[in-house]
Amino acid sequence: MRVHTRIIDIDDRSPQESAVEEVSAILKAGGVVAVPTETVYGLAADALNPAAVRRIFEAKGRPADNPLIVHIASEAMLPSLVKSIPVGAVRLARRFWPGPLTMVLEKSSVIPDETSAGLPTVGIRMPSHPVVRSIILQSSLALAAPSANRSGAPSTTTAEHCIEDLDGRVDAIVRSGPSSVGVESTVISLAQTPPRLLRPGAVTLEMLREELGEVAVDEAVTGPIDSVSRASAPGMKYRHYAPKARVQLVRGDVEAFTWYVNAHAAPGAAALCFIGEDKGLRLPAVLLGKGPEDAAHSLFAALRDFDRKGVQTVYVHCPDTVGMGLAVYNRLQRAAAFDVVDV
Ligand code: AMP
Ligand code: MG
C-alpha cells in the first residue's frame, strides 16, 4: 500500500511559525521536503548531510552527475561554503540577491561531493520567497534543492504538481501558492574568467552584462550538449523539462507558424503560442500570455496540462531570445529535444 506524503500548508506572505518549525525539524533530521521558491518548487535537504542529499537523488530519480544548488538566506551563510568570493559575486549579490540567481563558485571542503556531483565548484542561491527563507533561517541549514519534479519531467510550479510527482517519495510537501517566476534560476559561473552563463533565467544576460561587462554564454544555453561530454553544466541534458507529448518548436513569423501548424492539424495535436497568435489556427491552442515573463510563468504548467489532456503532439511558436525570452527558448528547446523547424 502506498504511504501518502505529509502535506504542510504554509502561507506565502506570512509563514506560520509552527509549520515552519515542523519543516525545519524534518530537515534537521535528514529528511527531504518539497518547498516553494519564487522560481519553481524545490526538493530540499541539508546540503551538508551526504545521506540526506542522496535521498533527493533517489526521490527524483536524478542522475548522480547532476549537481544541486545550495540555498542560503543571509550573507553570513556564504563564506563557509566557498573558497573565495570574487568581486563580481559581490556585485551580483548586491543587485540580485535575494532572487532568482545562482552563482557557481569554488566550493569549500564542507560541501560534500554528493551535493556538487563531484565538481570542485558549488552553485549558491539566496531565494526571495518568504517560505523557503523562513525555513532556512529557522533551521540554520543551507539547503540543497533541485527542482521538485521527477527527473526529466517539467519542473513543478505548484504544490499540486509536486504531489503528482513526489507523493509517497518524500517526507513532506509544503503547500503554498504557485511560483511567481515559473522557470529555474539563472546560473552563472564566476569560477572562470570571463564569467559564463550556464543557464538563462529571470536575471537576464543583459542584466548580468550591466554588472560584469563581459559574460560568455555556454553552448548549453542555446544548443544540445550531453552530460558526459561536458562537466561544467551537467544539468543541461539532451531531453529535459519534457512532457510525454512530442514537442516541436516552429521558428518563423506568425503567418508561417499558422500555415505550418494548420498543415499538421490532426486529432491529438495542439498549439502553444502567445496571445493573438492563435487567430487563424484550426486546432486547439494554449496561450502563453503576452510576453516572455508570462510565458515563463505558465510554461511548465502548460506542458503538464497537455499530458493530462492526452495531447500527443504540441507545436510551439518559437519565442524571441531577447531578455527573458532566452530562458523560455532554452526550456522549450529541451522540452522539444531540440526538434526545431524553420518555416
Ligand atoms: P535544478 O536545481 O534541478 O534546476 O538543477 C540545478 C542546475 O544548476 C544543474 O543542473 C546545473 O545546471 C546547475 N549547477 C548547479 N551546480 C553547478 C555547478 N557546480 N557547476 C555548474 N552548474 C551547476
Ligand atoms: Mg531540475
Short mmCIF file of C-alpha atoms and ligand atoms in Angstrom, two decimals:
data_model
loop_
_atom_site.label_atom_id
_atom_site.label_comp_id
_atom_site.label_asym_id
_atom_site.label_seq_id
_atom_site.Cartn_x
_atom_site.Cartn_y
_atom_site.Cartn_z
CA MET A 1 0.00 0.00 0.00
CA ARG A 2 1.20 3.46 -0.86
CA VAL A 3 2.00 5.76 2.05
CA HIS A 4 1.00 9.32 1.25
CA THR A 5 3.40 12.15 1.91
CA ARG A 6 2.52 14.63 4.63
CA ILE A 7 1.24 17.94 3.20
CA ILE A 8 2.09 21.04 5.25
CA ASP A 9 0.19 24.24 4.42
CA ILE A 10 2.22 27.42 4.79
CA ASP A 11 1.04 30.92 3.94
CA ASP A 12 3.05 32.58 1.17
CA ARG A 13 3.18 36.01 2.72
CA SER A 14 3.28 35.34 6.45
CA PRO A 15 4.60 31.82 7.04
CA GLN A 16 3.12 30.25 10.20
CA GLU A 17 5.86 29.68 12.75
CA SER A 18 4.63 26.28 13.89
CA ALA A 19 4.56 24.92 10.33
CA VAL A 20 7.99 26.35 9.56
CA GLU A 21 9.31 24.69 12.74
CA GLU A 22 7.81 21.38 11.69
CA VAL A 23 9.56 21.53 8.29
CA SER A 24 12.85 22.56 9.94
CA ALA A 25 12.69 19.59 12.28
CA ILE A 26 12.25 17.18 9.35
CA LEU A 27 15.19 18.75 7.51
CA LYS A 28 17.43 18.73 10.59
CA ALA A 29 16.69 15.02 10.98
CA GLY A 30 17.99 14.41 7.43
CA GLY A 31 14.60 14.42 5.70
CA VAL A 32 13.61 15.70 2.25
CA VAL A 33 10.82 18.25 1.79
CA ALA A 34 9.39 19.96 -1.29
CA VAL A 35 9.29 23.71 -0.68
CA PRO A 36 8.06 26.71 -2.68
CA THR A 37 10.53 29.22 -4.11
CA GLU A 38 9.95 32.15 -6.45
CA THR A 39 11.41 30.23 -9.41
CA VAL A 40 9.91 26.71 -9.13
CA TYR A 41 9.25 24.37 -6.20
CA GLY A 42 12.46 22.83 -4.85
CA LEU A 43 13.14 19.47 -3.20
CA ALA A 44 15.20 20.42 -0.17
CA ALA A 45 17.55 18.65 2.21
CA ASP A 46 20.51 19.62 4.42
CA ALA A 47 23.22 20.44 1.85
CA LEU A 48 26.00 19.37 4.21
CA ASN A 49 24.49 15.97 5.04
CA PRO A 50 25.51 13.46 2.33
CA ALA A 51 22.87 10.88 3.32
CA ALA A 52 20.10 13.50 3.16
CA VAL A 53 21.33 14.71 -0.22
CA ARG A 54 21.40 11.14 -1.58
CA ARG A 55 17.72 10.89 -0.70
CA ILE A 56 16.99 13.87 -3.01
CA PHE A 57 18.59 11.99 -5.90
CA GLU A 58 16.61 8.83 -5.07
CA ALA A 59 13.27 10.64 -4.78
CA LYS A 60 13.75 12.39 -8.12
CA GLY A 61 15.43 9.53 -9.96
CA ARG A 62 18.11 12.12 -10.73
CA PRO A 63 21.47 11.04 -12.20
CA ALA A 64 24.23 11.47 -9.59
CA ASP A 65 26.35 13.55 -12.02
CA ASN A 66 23.90 16.47 -11.86
CA PRO A 67 24.90 18.99 -9.16
CA LEU A 68 22.45 20.62 -6.74
CA ILE A 69 22.07 24.29 -5.96
CA VAL A 70 22.67 25.28 -2.33
CA HIS A 71 20.19 27.80 -0.91
CA ILE A 72 21.07 30.33 1.77
CA ALA A 73 19.09 33.10 3.45
CA SER A 74 21.76 35.53 4.65
CA GLU A 75 25.13 36.81 3.52
CA ALA A 76 26.65 35.36 6.67
CA MET A 77 25.99 31.84 5.39
CA LEU A 78 28.12 32.26 2.27
CA PRO A 79 31.79 32.41 3.39
CA SER A 80 31.96 28.93 4.94
CA LEU A 81 30.54 27.30 1.78
CA VAL A 82 33.05 28.66 -0.77
CA LYS A 83 36.82 29.11 -1.10
CA SER A 84 36.68 32.73 -2.15
CA ILE A 85 34.16 35.40 -3.09
CA PRO A 86 35.26 37.21 -6.26
CA VAL A 87 34.34 40.87 -6.64
CA GLY A 88 31.89 40.02 -9.42
CA ALA A 89 29.97 37.82 -6.98
CA VAL A 90 29.65 40.72 -4.57
CA ARG A 91 28.29 42.95 -7.32
CA LEU A 92 25.75 40.35 -8.42
CA ALA A 93 24.71 39.53 -4.86
CA ARG A 94 24.09 43.19 -4.06
CA ARG A 95 21.87 43.67 -7.09
CA PHE A 96 20.10 40.32 -7.48
CA TRP A 97 20.01 38.61 -4.06
CA PRO A 98 17.64 37.59 -2.70
CA GLY A 99 16.31 36.48 -6.09
CA PRO A 100 16.45 34.01 -8.98
CA LEU A 101 20.23 33.98 -9.49
CA THR A 102 22.63 31.09 -8.80
CA MET A 103 26.37 31.75 -8.71
CA VAL A 104 28.80 28.91 -9.27
CA LEU A 105 31.89 29.41 -7.08
CA GLU A 106 34.80 27.26 -5.95
CA LYS A 107 33.45 25.12 -3.15
CA SER A 108 34.92 24.79 0.32
CA SER A 109 35.55 21.40 1.91
CA VAL A 110 32.27 21.46 3.86
CA ILE A 111 30.30 20.82 0.65
CA PRO A 112 30.03 17.06 0.17
CA ASP A 113 30.66 15.54 -3.26
CA GLU A 114 27.06 14.35 -3.29
CA THR A 115 25.88 17.97 -3.38
CA SER A 116 28.33 19.20 -6.02
CA ALA A 117 28.20 15.94 -8.02
CA GLY A 118 31.95 15.61 -7.61
CA LEU A 119 32.70 19.05 -9.11
CA PRO A 120 35.19 21.42 -7.41
CA THR A 121 32.51 24.12 -7.57
CA VAL A 122 29.11 24.71 -5.99
CA GLY A 123 26.07 26.69 -7.13
CA ILE A 124 24.74 29.07 -4.46
CA ARG A 125 21.47 30.99 -4.45
CA MET A 126 19.66 33.23 -1.99
CA PRO A 127 15.96 32.87 -2.84
CA SER A 128 13.48 35.64 -2.09
CA HIS A 129 10.40 33.52 -1.36
CA PRO A 130 9.31 34.14 2.26
CA VAL A 131 8.53 30.47 2.93
CA VAL A 132 11.86 28.98 1.92
CA ARG A 133 13.65 31.91 3.56
CA SER A 134 11.97 31.31 6.89
CA ILE A 135 12.70 27.58 6.69
CA ILE A 136 16.40 28.27 6.09
CA LEU A 137 16.57 30.86 8.88
CA GLN A 138 14.63 28.72 11.35
CA SER A 139 16.70 25.57 10.68
CA SER A 140 20.04 27.40 10.16
CA LEU A 141 20.67 24.91 7.37
CA ALA A 142 22.00 25.59 3.89
CA LEU A 143 19.51 23.67 1.76
CA ALA A 144 20.45 21.68 -1.33
CA ALA A 145 17.43 21.82 -3.60
CA PRO A 146 16.95 20.87 -7.23
CA SER A 147 13.53 21.34 -8.82
CA ALA A 148 10.86 19.23 -7.10
CA ASN A 149 9.91 17.06 -10.08
CA ARG A 150 10.71 13.52 -11.22
CA SER A 151 13.96 13.73 -13.19
CA GLY A 152 13.33 14.66 -16.84
CA ALA A 153 9.76 15.89 -16.28
CA PRO A 154 8.82 19.58 -16.38
CA SER A 155 9.71 21.44 -13.18
CA THR A 156 6.91 21.95 -10.68
CA THR A 157 5.44 25.41 -10.16
CA THR A 158 2.52 24.41 -7.89
CA ALA A 159 2.17 22.18 -4.85
CA GLU A 160 -0.30 20.03 -6.81
CA HIS A 161 2.39 19.27 -9.39
CA CYS A 162 4.81 18.31 -6.59
CA ILE A 163 2.21 15.92 -5.18
CA GLU A 164 1.70 14.46 -8.67
CA ASP A 165 5.42 13.69 -9.00
CA LEU A 166 6.60 13.06 -5.44
CA ASP A 167 3.72 11.78 -3.28
CA GLY A 168 5.00 8.78 -1.34
CA ARG A 169 8.63 9.51 -2.23
CA VAL A 170 9.49 12.40 0.14
CA ASP A 171 8.93 13.22 3.82
CA ALA A 172 6.72 16.27 3.29
CA ILE A 173 5.42 18.68 0.68
CA VAL A 174 4.84 22.31 1.63
CA ARG A 175 1.68 23.66 0.05
CA SER A 176 1.84 27.40 -0.72
CA GLY A 177 0.79 29.34 -3.81
CA PRO A 178 2.23 28.98 -7.32
CA SER A 179 5.82 30.08 -8.07
CA SER A 180 5.88 33.61 -9.45
CA VAL A 181 8.79 33.35 -11.92
CA GLY A 182 7.98 29.88 -13.23
CA VAL A 183 11.38 28.86 -14.63
CA GLU A 184 14.51 27.83 -12.72
CA SER A 185 17.15 30.33 -11.61
CA THR A 186 19.74 31.88 -13.87
CA VAL A 187 23.05 30.03 -13.36
CA ILE A 188 26.32 31.93 -13.89
CA SER A 189 29.79 30.58 -13.20
CA LEU A 190 32.17 33.02 -11.52
CA ALA A 191 34.72 30.25 -11.10
CA GLN A 192 36.10 31.16 -14.54
CA THR A 193 37.15 34.26 -16.48
CA PRO A 194 35.19 35.73 -18.12
CA PRO A 195 32.12 34.70 -16.10
CA ARG A 196 29.97 32.24 -18.03
CA LEU A 197 26.18 31.99 -18.28
CA LEU A 198 25.30 28.30 -17.84
CA ARG A 199 21.51 28.56 -17.70
CA PRO A 200 19.31 31.55 -18.59
CA GLY A 201 16.57 32.69 -16.21
CA ALA A 202 14.76 35.75 -14.90
CA VAL A 203 18.04 37.54 -14.22
CA THR A 204 18.81 38.08 -17.89
CA LEU A 205 22.09 38.03 -19.80
CA GLU A 206 21.61 41.74 -20.46
CA MET A 207 21.34 42.45 -16.69
CA LEU A 208 24.41 40.34 -15.92
CA ARG A 209 26.43 42.23 -18.54
CA GLU A 210 25.37 45.54 -16.99
CA GLU A 211 27.06 44.47 -13.75
CA LEU A 212 30.01 42.44 -15.05
CA GLY A 213 30.84 43.67 -18.54
CA GLU A 214 31.91 40.60 -20.48
CA VAL A 215 29.86 37.44 -19.89
CA ALA A 216 30.42 34.34 -22.01
CA VAL A 217 27.43 32.22 -22.99
CA ASP A 218 27.82 28.47 -22.63
CA GLU A 219 26.83 26.38 -25.65
CA ALA A 220 24.35 24.64 -23.38
CA VAL A 221 22.24 27.81 -23.28
CA THR A 222 21.22 27.63 -26.93
CA GLY A 223 22.11 24.15 -28.06
CA PRO A 224 22.30 20.49 -27.12
CA ILE A 225 25.11 19.11 -25.00
CA ASP A 226 25.22 15.83 -23.17
CA SER A 227 26.03 15.41 -19.54
CA VAL A 228 29.00 13.15 -20.08
CA SER A 229 30.95 15.27 -22.52
CA ARG A 230 30.61 18.49 -20.54
CA ALA A 231 31.08 18.62 -16.81
CA SER A 232 30.54 22.37 -16.38
CA ALA A 233 26.76 22.29 -16.67
CA PRO A 234 25.73 18.69 -16.19
CA GLY A 235 22.09 19.63 -15.83
CA MET A 236 21.78 20.63 -19.43
CA LYS A 237 20.72 17.20 -20.61
CA TYR A 238 19.56 16.19 -24.01
CA ARG A 239 15.84 15.86 -23.21
CA HIS A 240 14.74 17.73 -20.11
CA TYR A 241 11.64 19.54 -18.92
CA ALA A 242 9.86 17.15 -21.23
CA PRO A 243 6.19 16.19 -21.17
CA LYS A 244 5.07 12.84 -22.58
CA ALA A 245 3.77 14.58 -25.69
CA ARG A 246 6.11 15.18 -28.61
CA VAL A 247 7.02 18.87 -28.75
CA GLN A 248 8.18 20.69 -31.88
CA LEU A 249 9.40 24.29 -31.94
CA VAL A 250 8.34 26.23 -35.03
CA ARG A 251 10.50 29.24 -35.85
CA GLY A 252 9.20 31.93 -38.20
CA ASP A 253 6.66 34.75 -38.36
CA VAL A 254 3.07 34.24 -37.18
CA GLU A 255 1.75 33.61 -40.70
CA ALA A 256 4.30 30.92 -41.41
CA PHE A 257 3.63 29.37 -37.99
CA THR A 258 -0.14 29.35 -38.64
CA TRP A 259 0.31 27.83 -42.07
CA TYR A 260 2.66 25.11 -40.83
CA VAL A 261 0.57 24.17 -37.83
CA ASN A 262 -2.68 24.05 -39.80
CA ALA A 263 -0.99 21.79 -42.31
CA HIS A 264 -0.30 19.40 -39.40
CA ALA A 265 -3.73 19.71 -37.73
CA ALA A 266 -4.80 16.24 -36.62
CA PRO A 267 -6.55 14.62 -33.65
CA GLY A 268 -4.18 14.73 -30.69
CA ALA A 269 -2.29 17.79 -31.96
CA ALA A 270 -2.27 21.17 -30.22
CA ALA A 271 -0.51 24.53 -30.43
CA LEU A 272 1.28 26.61 -27.82
CA CYS A 273 1.73 30.29 -28.65
CA PHE A 274 1.34 33.87 -27.43
CA ILE A 275 -1.96 35.78 -27.20
CA GLY A 276 -3.03 36.93 -30.66
CA GLU A 277 -1.01 34.28 -32.48
CA ASP A 278 -3.83 31.73 -32.35
CA LYS A 279 -6.32 33.61 -34.54
CA GLY A 280 -6.09 31.55 -37.70
CA LEU A 281 -5.31 28.20 -36.05
CA ARG A 282 -7.50 25.20 -36.85
CA LEU A 283 -6.52 23.17 -33.79
CA PRO A 284 -6.73 23.68 -30.03
CA ALA A 285 -4.26 26.27 -28.73
CA VAL A 286 -2.94 27.00 -25.27
CA LEU A 287 -1.78 30.58 -24.73
CA LEU A 288 1.44 31.57 -23.00
CA GLY A 289 0.26 35.12 -22.28
CA LYS A 290 1.61 38.33 -23.77
CA GLY A 291 5.37 38.32 -23.33
CA PRO A 292 8.28 36.19 -22.11
CA GLU A 293 7.57 36.84 -18.41
CA ASP A 294 4.03 35.49 -18.83
CA ALA A 295 5.38 32.59 -20.86
CA ALA A 296 7.93 31.68 -18.17
CA HIS A 297 5.22 31.80 -15.54
CA SER A 298 2.85 29.45 -17.36
CA LEU A 299 5.16 27.25 -19.44
CA PHE A 300 5.65 24.21 -17.20
CA ALA A 301 2.00 24.09 -16.15
CA ALA A 302 1.02 24.23 -19.82
CA LEU A 303 3.32 21.30 -20.64
CA ARG A 304 1.86 19.23 -17.80
CA ASP A 305 -1.66 20.15 -18.93
CA PHE A 306 -1.06 18.73 -22.40
CA ASP A 307 -0.23 15.35 -20.86
CA ARG A 308 -3.31 15.47 -18.65
CA LYS A 309 -5.43 16.05 -21.75
CA GLY A 310 -3.73 13.26 -23.68
CA VAL A 311 -2.27 15.57 -26.34
CA GLN A 312 0.28 13.72 -28.47
CA THR A 313 1.97 16.49 -30.45
CA VAL A 314 2.49 20.12 -29.47
CA TYR A 315 3.56 22.75 -31.99
CA VAL A 316 5.12 25.71 -30.22
CA HIS A 317 5.72 29.11 -31.75
CA CYS A 318 9.36 29.88 -31.06
CA PRO A 319 9.79 32.99 -28.89
CA ASP A 320 12.34 35.78 -29.35
CA THR A 321 15.52 35.23 -27.37
CA VAL A 322 15.79 38.80 -26.02
CA GLY A 323 15.68 39.35 -22.23
CA MET A 324 13.76 36.62 -20.50
CA GLY A 325 12.85 35.16 -23.89
CA LEU A 326 16.21 33.36 -23.79
CA ALA A 327 15.14 31.39 -20.70
CA VAL A 328 11.81 30.45 -22.28
CA TYR A 329 13.54 29.42 -25.53
CA ASN A 330 16.11 27.34 -23.58
CA ARG A 331 13.40 25.39 -21.72
CA LEU A 332 11.32 24.88 -24.86
CA GLN A 333 14.31 23.57 -26.79
CA ARG A 334 14.86 20.94 -24.13
CA ALA A 335 11.18 20.06 -23.91
CA ALA A 336 11.35 19.57 -27.69
CA ALA A 337 14.58 17.55 -27.52
CA PHE A 338 15.94 20.17 -29.96
CA ASP A 339 13.33 19.45 -32.62
CA VAL A 340 13.20 22.93 -34.17
CA VAL A 341 11.80 23.58 -37.64
CA ASP A 342 12.41 26.84 -39.55
CA VAL A 343 9.41 27.90 -41.61
P1 AMP B 1 17.94 22.11 -10.83
O1 AMP B 1 18.01 22.65 -9.45
O2 AMP B 1 17.24 20.81 -10.99
O3 AMP B 1 17.38 23.13 -11.74
O4 AMP B 1 19.44 21.83 -11.26
C1 AMP B 1 20.49 22.62 -10.82
C2 AMP B 1 21.32 23.01 -12.00
O5 AMP B 1 22.23 24.04 -11.63
C3 AMP B 1 22.21 21.92 -12.51
O6 AMP B 1 21.52 21.08 -13.38
C4 AMP B 1 23.32 22.70 -13.20
O7 AMP B 1 22.93 23.06 -14.49
C5 AMP B 1 23.44 23.94 -12.35
N1 AMP B 1 24.55 23.81 -11.40
C6 AMP B 1 24.48 23.59 -10.08
N2 AMP B 1 25.69 23.50 -9.53
C7 AMP B 1 26.57 23.66 -10.51
C8 AMP B 1 27.99 23.65 -10.60
N3 AMP B 1 28.77 23.46 -9.53
N4 AMP B 1 28.55 23.83 -11.79
C9 AMP B 1 27.78 24.00 -12.88
N5 AMP B 1 26.44 24.01 -12.88
C10 AMP B 1 25.84 23.85 -11.71
MG MG B 2 15.56 20.46 -12.48
#
